[in-house]
Tab-separated table of C-alpha atoms in Angstrom:
chain	number	residue	atom	x	y	z
W	20	MET	CA	16.883	32.958	-34.356
W	21	ALA	CA	16.947	30.685	-31.352
W	22	THR	CA	13.915	28.487	-30.949
W	23	THR	CA	14.287	26.731	-27.629
W	24	GLN	CA	17.113	25.662	-25.456
W	25	LEU	CA	17.222	22.392	-27.348
W	26	ALA	CA	17.732	23.889	-30.783
W	27	ASP	CA	20.508	26.152	-31.906
W	28	GLU	CA	20.173	28.684	-34.616
W	29	GLY	CA	22.540	26.780	-36.807
W	30	ASP	CA	20.501	23.618	-36.696
W	31	PHE	CA	18.127	24.856	-39.326
W	32	ASP	CA	20.509	26.810	-41.435
W	33	LEU	CA	20.218	24.620	-44.512
W	34	LEU	CA	20.283	27.347	-47.099
W	35	SER	CA	23.912	28.201	-46.546
W	36	THR	CA	24.926	24.586	-47.096
W	37	ILE	CA	22.890	24.420	-50.273
W	38	TYR	CA	24.539	27.616	-51.412
W	39	ASP	CA	27.967	26.151	-50.698
W	40	ILE	CA	27.163	23.099	-52.784
W	41	ILE	CA	25.971	25.210	-55.673
W	42	LYS	CA	29.072	27.330	-55.407
W	43	SER	CA	31.433	24.377	-55.493
W	44	VAL	CA	29.548	22.759	-58.345
W	45	GLU	CA	29.573	25.910	-60.389
W	46	LYS	CA	33.286	26.418	-59.928
W	47	GLU	CA	34.862	26.168	-63.364
W	48	GLN	CA	38.288	24.648	-63.221
W	49	GLN	CA	40.567	23.755	-66.072
W	50	ASP	CA	42.967	21.695	-64.075
W	51	ASN	CA	41.910	18.067	-63.786
W	52	ASN	CA	43.273	17.655	-60.286
W	53	GLN	CA	41.406	20.715	-59.127
W	54	LYS	CA	38.263	19.352	-60.786
W	55	LEU	CA	38.687	16.160	-58.853
W	56	LYS	CA	39.174	18.116	-55.701
W	57	ASP	CA	36.166	20.233	-56.447
W	58	SER	CA	33.964	17.281	-57.105
W	59	GLN	CA	35.157	15.676	-53.936
W	60	GLU	CA	34.462	18.846	-52.084
W	61	ALA	CA	31.021	19.035	-53.636
W	62	GLY	CA	30.390	15.481	-52.605
W	63	GLN	CA	31.391	16.299	-49.065
W	64	LYS	CA	29.114	19.300	-49.040
W	65	VAL	CA	26.252	17.141	-50.227
W	66	LEU	CA	26.925	14.728	-47.399
W	67	GLU	CA	27.043	17.642	-45.032
W	68	LEU	CA	23.656	18.801	-46.290
W	69	GLN	CA	22.281	15.346	-45.705
W	70	ARG	CA	23.701	15.302	-42.204
W	71	LYS	CA	22.237	18.696	-41.453
W	72	LEU	CA	18.832	17.609	-42.644
W	73	ASP	CA	18.905	14.541	-40.421
W	74	HIS	CA	20.090	16.583	-37.484
W	75	ALA	CA	17.298	19.100	-38.039
W	76	ARG	CA	14.782	16.274	-38.014
W	77	GLU	CA	16.188	14.962	-34.733
W	78	VAL	CA	15.999	18.380	-33.142
W	79	VAL	CA	12.415	18.831	-34.269
W	80	LYS	CA	11.468	15.502	-32.745
W	81	LYS	CA	12.867	16.565	-29.406
W	82	LEU	CA	11.214	19.982	-29.278
W	83	PRO	CA	8.547	20.100	-26.540
W	84	GLY	CA	4.998	21.215	-26.913
W	85	ILE	CA	4.511	20.742	-30.635
W	86	GLU	CA	2.430	17.600	-30.526
W	87	LEU	CA	-0.629	19.690	-31.229
W	88	SER	CA	-1.294	22.627	-33.410
W	89	LYS	CA	-1.432	25.988	-31.739
W	90	GLU	CA	-5.224	26.100	-31.699
W	91	GLU	CA	-5.461	22.671	-30.160
W	92	GLN	CA	-2.914	23.593	-27.570
W	93	LEU	CA	-4.854	26.709	-26.619
W	94	GLN	CA	-7.990	24.594	-26.358
W	95	GLN	CA	-6.140	22.222	-24.081
W	96	ILE	CA	-5.074	25.072	-21.848
W	97	ASP	CA	-8.660	26.313	-21.701
W	98	LEU	CA	-9.936	22.902	-20.784
W	99	LEU	CA	-7.346	22.469	-18.064
W	100	ARG	CA	-8.190	25.878	-16.627
W	101	GLN	CA	-11.883	24.974	-16.518
W	102	GLN	CA	-11.108	21.689	-14.820
W	103	LEU	CA	-8.943	23.417	-12.269
W	104	THR	CA	-11.662	25.963	-11.462
W	105	LEU	CA	-14.275	23.235	-11.040
W	106	LYS	CA	-12.108	21.183	-8.754
W	107	ARG	CA	-11.012	24.165	-6.720
W	108	ASP	CA	-14.629	25.201	-6.215
W	109	LEU	CA	-15.571	21.681	-5.212
W	110	LEU	CA	-12.837	21.502	-2.626
W	111	ASN	CA	-13.674	24.944	-1.243
W	112	LYS	CA	-17.317	24.002	-0.980
W	113	TYR	CA	-16.528	20.945	1.102
W	114	ARG	CA	-13.932	22.735	3.188
W	115	SER	CA	-16.338	25.477	4.187
W	116	ILE	CA	-19.248	23.156	4.901
W	117	THR	CA	-20.490	23.574	8.449
W	118	THR	CA	-20.448	20.639	10.821
W	119	PHE	CA	-23.579	19.417	12.523
W	120	ASP	CA	-25.691	22.199	13.905
W	121	ARG	CA	-29.231	22.723	15.121
W	122	GLU	CA	-30.466	24.139	11.823
W	123	ALA	CA	-29.407	21.098	9.882
W	124	GLN	CA	-30.910	18.847	12.529
W	125	THR	CA	-34.336	20.499	12.402
W	126	GLU	CA	-34.246	20.421	8.611
W	127	PHE	CA	-33.556	16.730	8.714
W	128	GLN	CA	-36.405	16.113	11.114
W	129	ILE	CA	-38.766	18.065	8.906
W	130	HIS	CA	-37.687	15.909	5.984
W	131	GLN	CA	-38.261	12.797	8.011
W	132	HIS	CA	-41.828	13.770	8.951
C	19	MET	CA	-10.186	20.232	-36.233
C	20	THR	CA	-8.805	16.941	-37.456
C	21	SER	CA	-7.347	18.658	-40.483
C	22	HIS	CA	-5.009	20.588	-38.226
C	23	LYS	CA	-1.611	19.070	-38.413
C	24	SER	CA	0.614	19.185	-35.410
C	25	THR	CA	3.406	21.693	-35.609
C	26	ARG	CA	5.904	18.873	-35.495
C	27	GLU	CA	4.409	17.389	-38.645
C	28	VAL	CA	4.530	20.755	-40.351
C	29	LEU	CA	8.178	21.207	-39.475
C	30	LEU	CA	9.181	17.763	-40.654
C	31	THR	CA	7.260	18.223	-43.886
C	32	CYS	CA	9.053	21.508	-44.423
C	33	ILE	CA	12.440	19.901	-43.961
C	34	ASP	CA	11.549	17.076	-46.330
C	35	ASP	CA	10.386	19.592	-48.909
C	36	ILE	CA	13.636	21.544	-48.674
C	37	GLU	CA	15.569	18.327	-49.132
C	38	ILE	CA	13.620	17.401	-52.210
C	39	ILE	CA	13.929	20.855	-53.730
C	40	ALA	CA	17.659	20.990	-52.995
C	41	LYS	CA	18.141	17.642	-54.709
C	42	GLU	CA	16.163	18.827	-57.691
C	43	LEU	CA	18.209	21.989	-57.746
C	44	LEU	CA	21.485	20.098	-57.750
C	45	ASP	CA	20.295	17.692	-60.372
C	46	ASN	CA	19.288	20.646	-62.427
C	47	LEU	CA	22.643	22.276	-61.884
C	48	ILE	CA	24.568	19.221	-62.943
C	49	ALA	CA	22.340	18.797	-65.967
C	50	GLN	CA	22.858	22.462	-66.702
C	51	LYS	CA	26.586	21.973	-66.747
C	52	GLN	CA	26.388	19.092	-69.117
C	53	GLN	CA	23.552	20.191	-71.382
C	54	LYS	CA	21.899	23.424	-72.232
C	55	PRO	CA	20.779	25.520	-69.285
C	56	VAL	CA	17.125	25.426	-68.139
C	57	SER	CA	17.245	28.691	-66.277
C	58	ALA	CA	13.504	29.275	-65.827
C	59	GLU	CA	12.990	26.047	-63.988
C	60	HIS	CA	16.184	26.670	-62.111
C	61	SER	CA	15.091	30.065	-60.836
C	62	GLN	CA	11.721	28.610	-59.937
C	63	LEU	CA	13.405	25.966	-57.876
C	64	VAL	CA	15.573	28.544	-56.192
C	65	GLU	CA	12.561	30.611	-55.349
C	66	LEU	CA	10.792	27.559	-54.078
C	67	VAL	CA	13.658	26.613	-51.811
C	68	LEU	CA	13.790	30.138	-50.462
C	69	GLN	CA	10.082	30.072	-49.828
C	70	LYS	CA	10.331	26.773	-48.028
C	71	ASP	CA	13.124	28.090	-45.889
C	72	THR	CA	11.016	31.078	-44.892
C	73	GLU	CA	8.156	28.721	-44.024
C	74	LEU	CA	10.523	26.674	-41.950
C	75	LYS	CA	11.704	29.692	-40.024
C	76	ALA	CA	8.121	30.835	-39.379
C	77	THR	CA	7.090	27.402	-38.170
C	78	LEU	CA	10.106	27.297	-35.911
C	79	LYS	CA	8.963	30.559	-34.353
C	80	LEU	CA	5.529	29.025	-33.810
C	81	ALA	CA	7.172	26.022	-32.209
C	82	GLU	CA	9.019	28.328	-29.864
C	83	GLU	CA	5.761	29.924	-28.744
C	84	GLN	CA	4.167	26.552	-28.321
C	85	GLY	CA	7.086	25.461	-26.206
C	86	ALA	CA	6.390	28.343	-23.834
C	87	LEU	CA	2.687	27.430	-23.782
C	88	GLN	CA	3.597	23.858	-23.042
C	89	GLN	CA	5.197	24.978	-19.802
C	90	LYS	CA	1.863	26.525	-18.816
C	91	VAL	CA	0.141	23.282	-19.729
C	92	VAL	CA	2.501	21.297	-17.548
C	93	ALA	CA	1.979	23.670	-14.626
C	94	LEU	CA	-1.802	23.448	-15.015
C	95	GLU	CA	-1.678	19.681	-15.216
C	96	THR	CA	0.359	19.553	-12.010
C	97	GLU	CA	-2.195	21.734	-10.240
C	98	VAL	CA	-5.060	19.636	-11.508
C	99	GLU	CA	-3.292	16.493	-10.318
C	100	ARG	CA	-2.810	18.037	-6.882
C	101	HIS	CA	-6.491	18.875	-6.678
C	102	ASP	CA	-7.335	15.368	-7.787
C	103	ILE	CA	-5.317	13.932	-4.944
C	104	GLU	CA	-7.070	16.210	-2.466
C	105	ILE	CA	-10.462	15.252	-3.822
C	106	ARG	CA	-9.599	11.589	-3.534
C	107	ASN	CA	-8.509	12.073	0.080
C	108	LEU	CA	-11.698	13.951	0.853
C	109	GLN	CA	-13.710	11.185	-0.725
C	110	LYS	CA	-11.956	8.609	1.414
C	111	GLN	CA	-12.597	10.590	4.565
C	112	LEU	CA	-16.240	11.096	3.722
C	113	LYS	CA	-16.638	7.398	3.102
C	114	GLU	CA	-15.101	6.569	6.456
C	115	ALA	CA	-17.259	9.144	8.190
C	116	GLU	CA	-20.351	7.757	6.548
C	117	GLN	CA	-19.456	4.279	7.690
C	118	LEU	CA	-18.819	5.406	11.244
C	119	LEU	CA	-22.057	7.326	11.379
C	120	ALA	CA	-24.029	4.457	9.929
C	121	THR	CA	-22.609	2.108	12.560
C	122	ALA	CA	-23.300	4.598	15.333
C	123	ILE	CA	-26.877	5.120	14.191
C	124	PHE	CA	-27.482	1.420	13.922
C	125	GLN	CA	-26.179	0.805	17.413
C	126	ALA	CA	-28.177	3.728	18.777
C	127	LYS	CA	-31.331	2.309	17.179
C	128	GLN	CA	-30.639	-1.032	18.776
C	129	LYS	CA	-30.160	0.664	22.134
C	130	LEU	CA	-33.459	2.490	21.739
C	131	GLN	CA	-35.198	-0.770	20.930
C	132	ALA	CA	-33.683	-2.357	24.011
C	133	ILE	CA	-34.824	0.607	26.092
C	134	ASP	CA	-38.371	0.312	24.746
C	135	LYS	CA	-38.361	-3.382	25.415
C	136	ALA	CA	-37.170	-2.866	28.957
C	137	ASN	CA	-39.683	-0.126	29.607
C	138	SER	CA	-42.551	-2.268	28.339
C	139	ARG	CA	-41.801	-4.982	30.875
C	140	PRO	CA	-40.223	-3.515	33.943
C	141	VAL	CA	-38.652	-5.840	36.471
C	142	ASN	CA	-38.065	-5.099	40.112
C	143	SER	CA	-34.374	-4.730	40.788
C	144	GLU	CA	-34.772	-6.462	44.162
C	145	GLU	CA	-36.106	-9.548	42.427
C	146	LEU	CA	-33.227	-9.521	39.991
C	147	ILE	CA	-30.758	-9.355	42.846
C	148	LYS	CA	-32.548	-12.183	44.639
C	149	PHE	CA	-32.347	-14.375	41.549
C	150	ALA	CA	-28.721	-13.492	41.065
C	151	HIS	CA	-28.060	-14.562	44.633
C	152	ARG	CA	-29.811	-17.838	44.094
C	153	ILE	CA	-27.979	-18.600	40.911
C	154	SER	CA	-24.561	-17.855	42.290
C	155	ALA	CA	-25.177	-19.320	45.733
C	156	SER	CA	-23.824	-22.704	44.754
C	157	ASN	CA	-20.504	-21.178	43.629
C	158	ALA	CA	-21.013	-22.661	40.164
C	159	VAL	CA	-20.669	-19.238	38.497
C	160	CYS	CA	-17.530	-18.089	40.261
C	161	ALA	CA	-15.305	-19.365	43.029
C	162	PRO	CA	-15.767	-17.779	46.422
C	163	LEU	CA	-13.492	-14.821	46.915
C	164	ASN	CA	-11.502	-16.467	49.680
C	165	TRP	CA	-11.141	-19.794	47.924
C	166	GLN	CA	-7.633	-21.228	47.960
C	167	GLN	CA	-5.996	-24.422	46.863
C	168	GLY	CA	-7.008	-27.081	49.317
C	169	ASP	CA	-10.459	-25.664	49.918
C	170	LEU	CA	-12.948	-28.502	49.808
C	171	ARG	CA	-15.669	-26.452	48.148
C	172	ARG	CA	-16.434	-27.216	44.537
C	173	PRO	CA	-18.595	-25.581	41.888
C	174	TYR	CA	-20.654	-28.752	41.674
C	175	PRO	CA	-22.366	-30.511	44.537
C	176	THR	CA	-19.762	-32.713	46.215
C	177	ASP	CA	-20.545	-36.265	47.331
C	178	ILE	CA	-20.907	-35.045	50.899
C	179	GLU	CA	-23.546	-32.588	49.841
C	180	MET	CA	-25.266	-35.217	47.754
C	181	ARG	CA	-25.420	-37.581	50.664
C	182	LEU	CA	-26.941	-34.896	52.793
C	183	GLY	CA	-29.567	-34.316	50.163
C	184	PHE	CA	-32.890	-35.959	49.571
C	185	LEU	CA	-31.602	-38.842	47.504
C	186	GLY	CA	-28.748	-39.521	49.853
C	187	ARG	CA	-30.917	-39.677	52.919
C	188	LEU	CA	-33.637	-41.610	51.161
C	189	GLY	CA	-32.217	-44.869	52.507
C	190	GLU	CA	-31.373	-43.509	55.950
C	191	MET	CA	-34.772	-42.245	56.802
C	192	ASN	CA	-36.589	-45.239	55.439
C	193	VAL	CA	-37.616	-46.428	58.936
C	194	ASN	CA	-41.085	-45.053	58.529
C	195	GLY	CA	-41.156	-45.985	54.886
C	196	HIS	CA	-41.279	-42.427	53.727
C	197	MET	CA	-39.977	-39.117	54.788
C	198	SER	CA	-42.216	-36.399	55.978
C	199	PHE	CA	-41.466	-32.903	55.041
C	200	PRO	CA	-41.199	-31.490	58.572
C	201	GLU	CA	-38.661	-34.188	59.472
C	202	LEU	CA	-36.489	-33.062	56.619
C	203	LEU	CA	-36.788	-29.548	57.901
C	204	HIS	CA	-35.784	-30.444	61.435
C	205	ARG	CA	-32.932	-32.705	60.535
C	206	PRO	CA	-30.744	-30.044	59.005
C	207	ASN	CA	-31.603	-27.853	61.960
C	208	HIS	CA	-30.199	-30.461	64.340
C	209	SER	CA	-27.164	-31.179	62.311
C	210	MET	CA	-26.410	-27.526	61.917
C	211	GLN	CA	-25.945	-27.132	65.623
C	212	GLN	CA	-23.557	-30.071	65.798
C	213	GLY	CA	-21.816	-29.328	62.565
C	214	SER	CA	-18.148	-28.610	63.014
C	215	SER	CA	-16.690	-28.453	59.587
C	216	VAL	CA	-19.613	-26.899	57.819
C	217	PRO	CA	-18.507	-25.507	54.480
C	218	ASN	CA	-19.517	-21.945	53.896
C	219	SER	CA	-21.506	-22.782	50.802
C	220	GLN	CA	-23.822	-25.039	52.802
C	221	ALA	CA	-24.394	-22.345	55.350
C	222	GLY	CA	-24.978	-19.879	52.580
C	223	THR	CA	-27.655	-21.963	50.928
C	224	TYR	CA	-29.371	-22.638	54.203
C	225	SER	CA	-29.543	-18.951	55.063
C	226	TRP	CA	-31.003	-18.236	51.657
C	227	LEU	CA	-33.488	-20.987	52.212
C	228	SER	CA	-34.683	-19.699	55.529
C	229	GLN	CA	-35.297	-16.275	54.100
C	230	ASN	CA	-37.167	-17.578	51.144
C	231	ASP	CA	-40.803	-18.566	51.205
C	232	LEU	CA	-39.905	-21.951	49.812
C	233	GLN	CA	-41.312	-21.070	46.461
C	234	MET	CA	-39.623	-24.017	44.848
C	235	PRO	CA	-40.242	-26.934	47.144
C	236	GLY	CA	-38.555	-29.455	44.911
C	237	LEU	CA	-35.367	-27.526	44.873
C	238	SER	CA	-35.484	-26.626	48.522
C	239	VAL	CA	-35.801	-30.227	49.628
C	240	SER	CA	-32.664	-31.212	47.826
C	241	HIS	CA	-30.833	-28.313	49.422
C	242	LEU	CA	-32.126	-29.129	52.877
C	243	GLY	CA	-29.868	-32.080	53.206
C	244	VAL	CA	-26.940	-29.762	52.697
C	245	GLY	CA	-27.526	-28.240	56.097
C	246	GLY	CA	-26.391	-31.323	57.922
C	247	GLY	CA	-22.813	-31.421	59.147
C	248	MET	CA	-21.117	-34.714	58.603
C	249	ASP	CA	-18.333	-36.139	60.651
C	250	HIS	CA	-18.681	-39.693	59.435
C	251	LYS	CA	-20.955	-41.622	57.083
C	252	THR	CA	-23.351	-44.207	58.520
C	253	PRO	CA	-22.552	-47.391	56.723
C	254	LYS	CA	-25.778	-48.663	55.170
C	255	LYS	CA	-26.617	-50.733	52.146
C	256	GLU	CA	-28.124	-47.751	50.375
C	257	ASN	CA	-25.101	-45.754	51.294
C	258	GLU	CA	-22.919	-48.402	49.785
C	259	ASP	CA	-24.778	-47.938	46.575
C	260	VAL	CA	-24.287	-44.262	46.970
C	261	ASP	CA	-20.621	-44.904	47.747
C	262	VAL	CA	-20.269	-46.968	44.631
C	263	MET	CA	-21.793	-44.219	42.627
C	264	SER	CA	-19.674	-41.605	44.302
C	265	THR	CA	-16.449	-43.422	43.567
C	266	ASP	CA	-17.041	-42.458	40.040
C	267	SER	CA	-13.988	-40.588	38.846
C	268	SER	CA	-15.860	-37.360	38.239
C	269	SER	CA	-17.223	-37.037	41.738
C	270	SER	CA	-14.218	-38.302	43.590
C	271	SER	CA	-12.470	-35.032	43.114
C	272	SER	CA	-13.671	-33.899	46.506
C	273	SER	CA	-11.479	-36.522	48.026
C	274	ASP	CA	-8.637	-35.322	45.938
C	275	SER	CA	-8.213	-32.356	48.203
C	276	GLN	CA	-4.602	-31.606	48.995
C-alpha cells in the first residue's frame, strides 16, 4: 500500500526480510561449506533487515504532515479556517465602508454637541 | 491533549518495536537450534511481530491521510498570509489618511482662527495700500522695475539724498541760526524746478509727501531735502564734515557707479 509519493510500498516491508532470515537460519545443512554459506547468508539478511529498518526510519522522518496527531491536525485546520473567516470579514467590512457623506457628517456634529 | 503523540512518533516507535521483537525472535531461534526449543515464547514473539506489523501498516495509512490534510493546511496558511498582507496594507493606508486628515484639520482650524482675528479688527484696504506704498517708496524692499546696472539709485539713502536732507542742510541754512519749517518746504519746491538729474525715487517720495497730510512730521522733514536737485555741492565747513562722513566705505558706493 502506497503511503505518499515519498514512500514506496517496499519501504516498510520488514516482515518478508525477517521471514527470509528465519528461513535461512532454520535451513538444516549437513555439509560444512554449505553451513558456512548459510550462516553468511543469514548474516547478510540480518544486515539487510537493519538497513531496511534504518531506511524506514528515514522515510518516516521525511513524510509531511505527521508532526501532529490527527486530532490536533484537524483542530489546526479548524483554527485556520476561523482565522481566515475573521480576516476576510474584516477586509470586506473596510472595503465596503462608505466614504464621507452627509449622514456621517450630521452624526459627527451631533456627537460633538 | 498533551498525551497525544504525533503520528511520526507512533511510526518510529512501531519500527523500533519490530526491530526489538525481530532480534528477540532471532535470538530465540538460535537458542532453539542449540538448546531445547521454547516454542510457546517463540509463537508469542511471532504473533507480536505480526501485530506490530499490522499496527505499522495502519499508522502508515493514517500518515497518508494526514499528508493529504497537510496540503489543506498549507493552502489555508497561504490564504491567511495573503489576508494578513492585505490587512497590513489597509492599516498603513488608514494611518496615512489619518495623518493627512489631522494635518488638514489643524491647518483649517488655524485658518479659521486667522479669519476670526481678521474679522474682529478690520482694516481698510486703502490704508494698507497707502502704507505699502510708503514702505516701498524708498526702493529698500525691491529694486525699481526699470533699474539697470549703472543706475545711481540705491536701496539706502545715498550721500546726495542725505545732503539734501535735514541734517545735510543743517549747516547750509544756518544763516538765521535755525531753520523754519516753511523754508524747508519751499526749498525743495525751488530745487525741483531747476533739478535736471532728479532720480525717480526722489520724485516719488516728494509726490507721496504732497499727497499726504504730513502725519509724520519728523519723517517728512528728512525727506523734504530729497526734493532738491543737485548739480554741485556748496563747499562749506559743515559739508566737509559731511564729506568726511560720506567717504566712509559703505556710503561711497554711490560714487562707484559704472
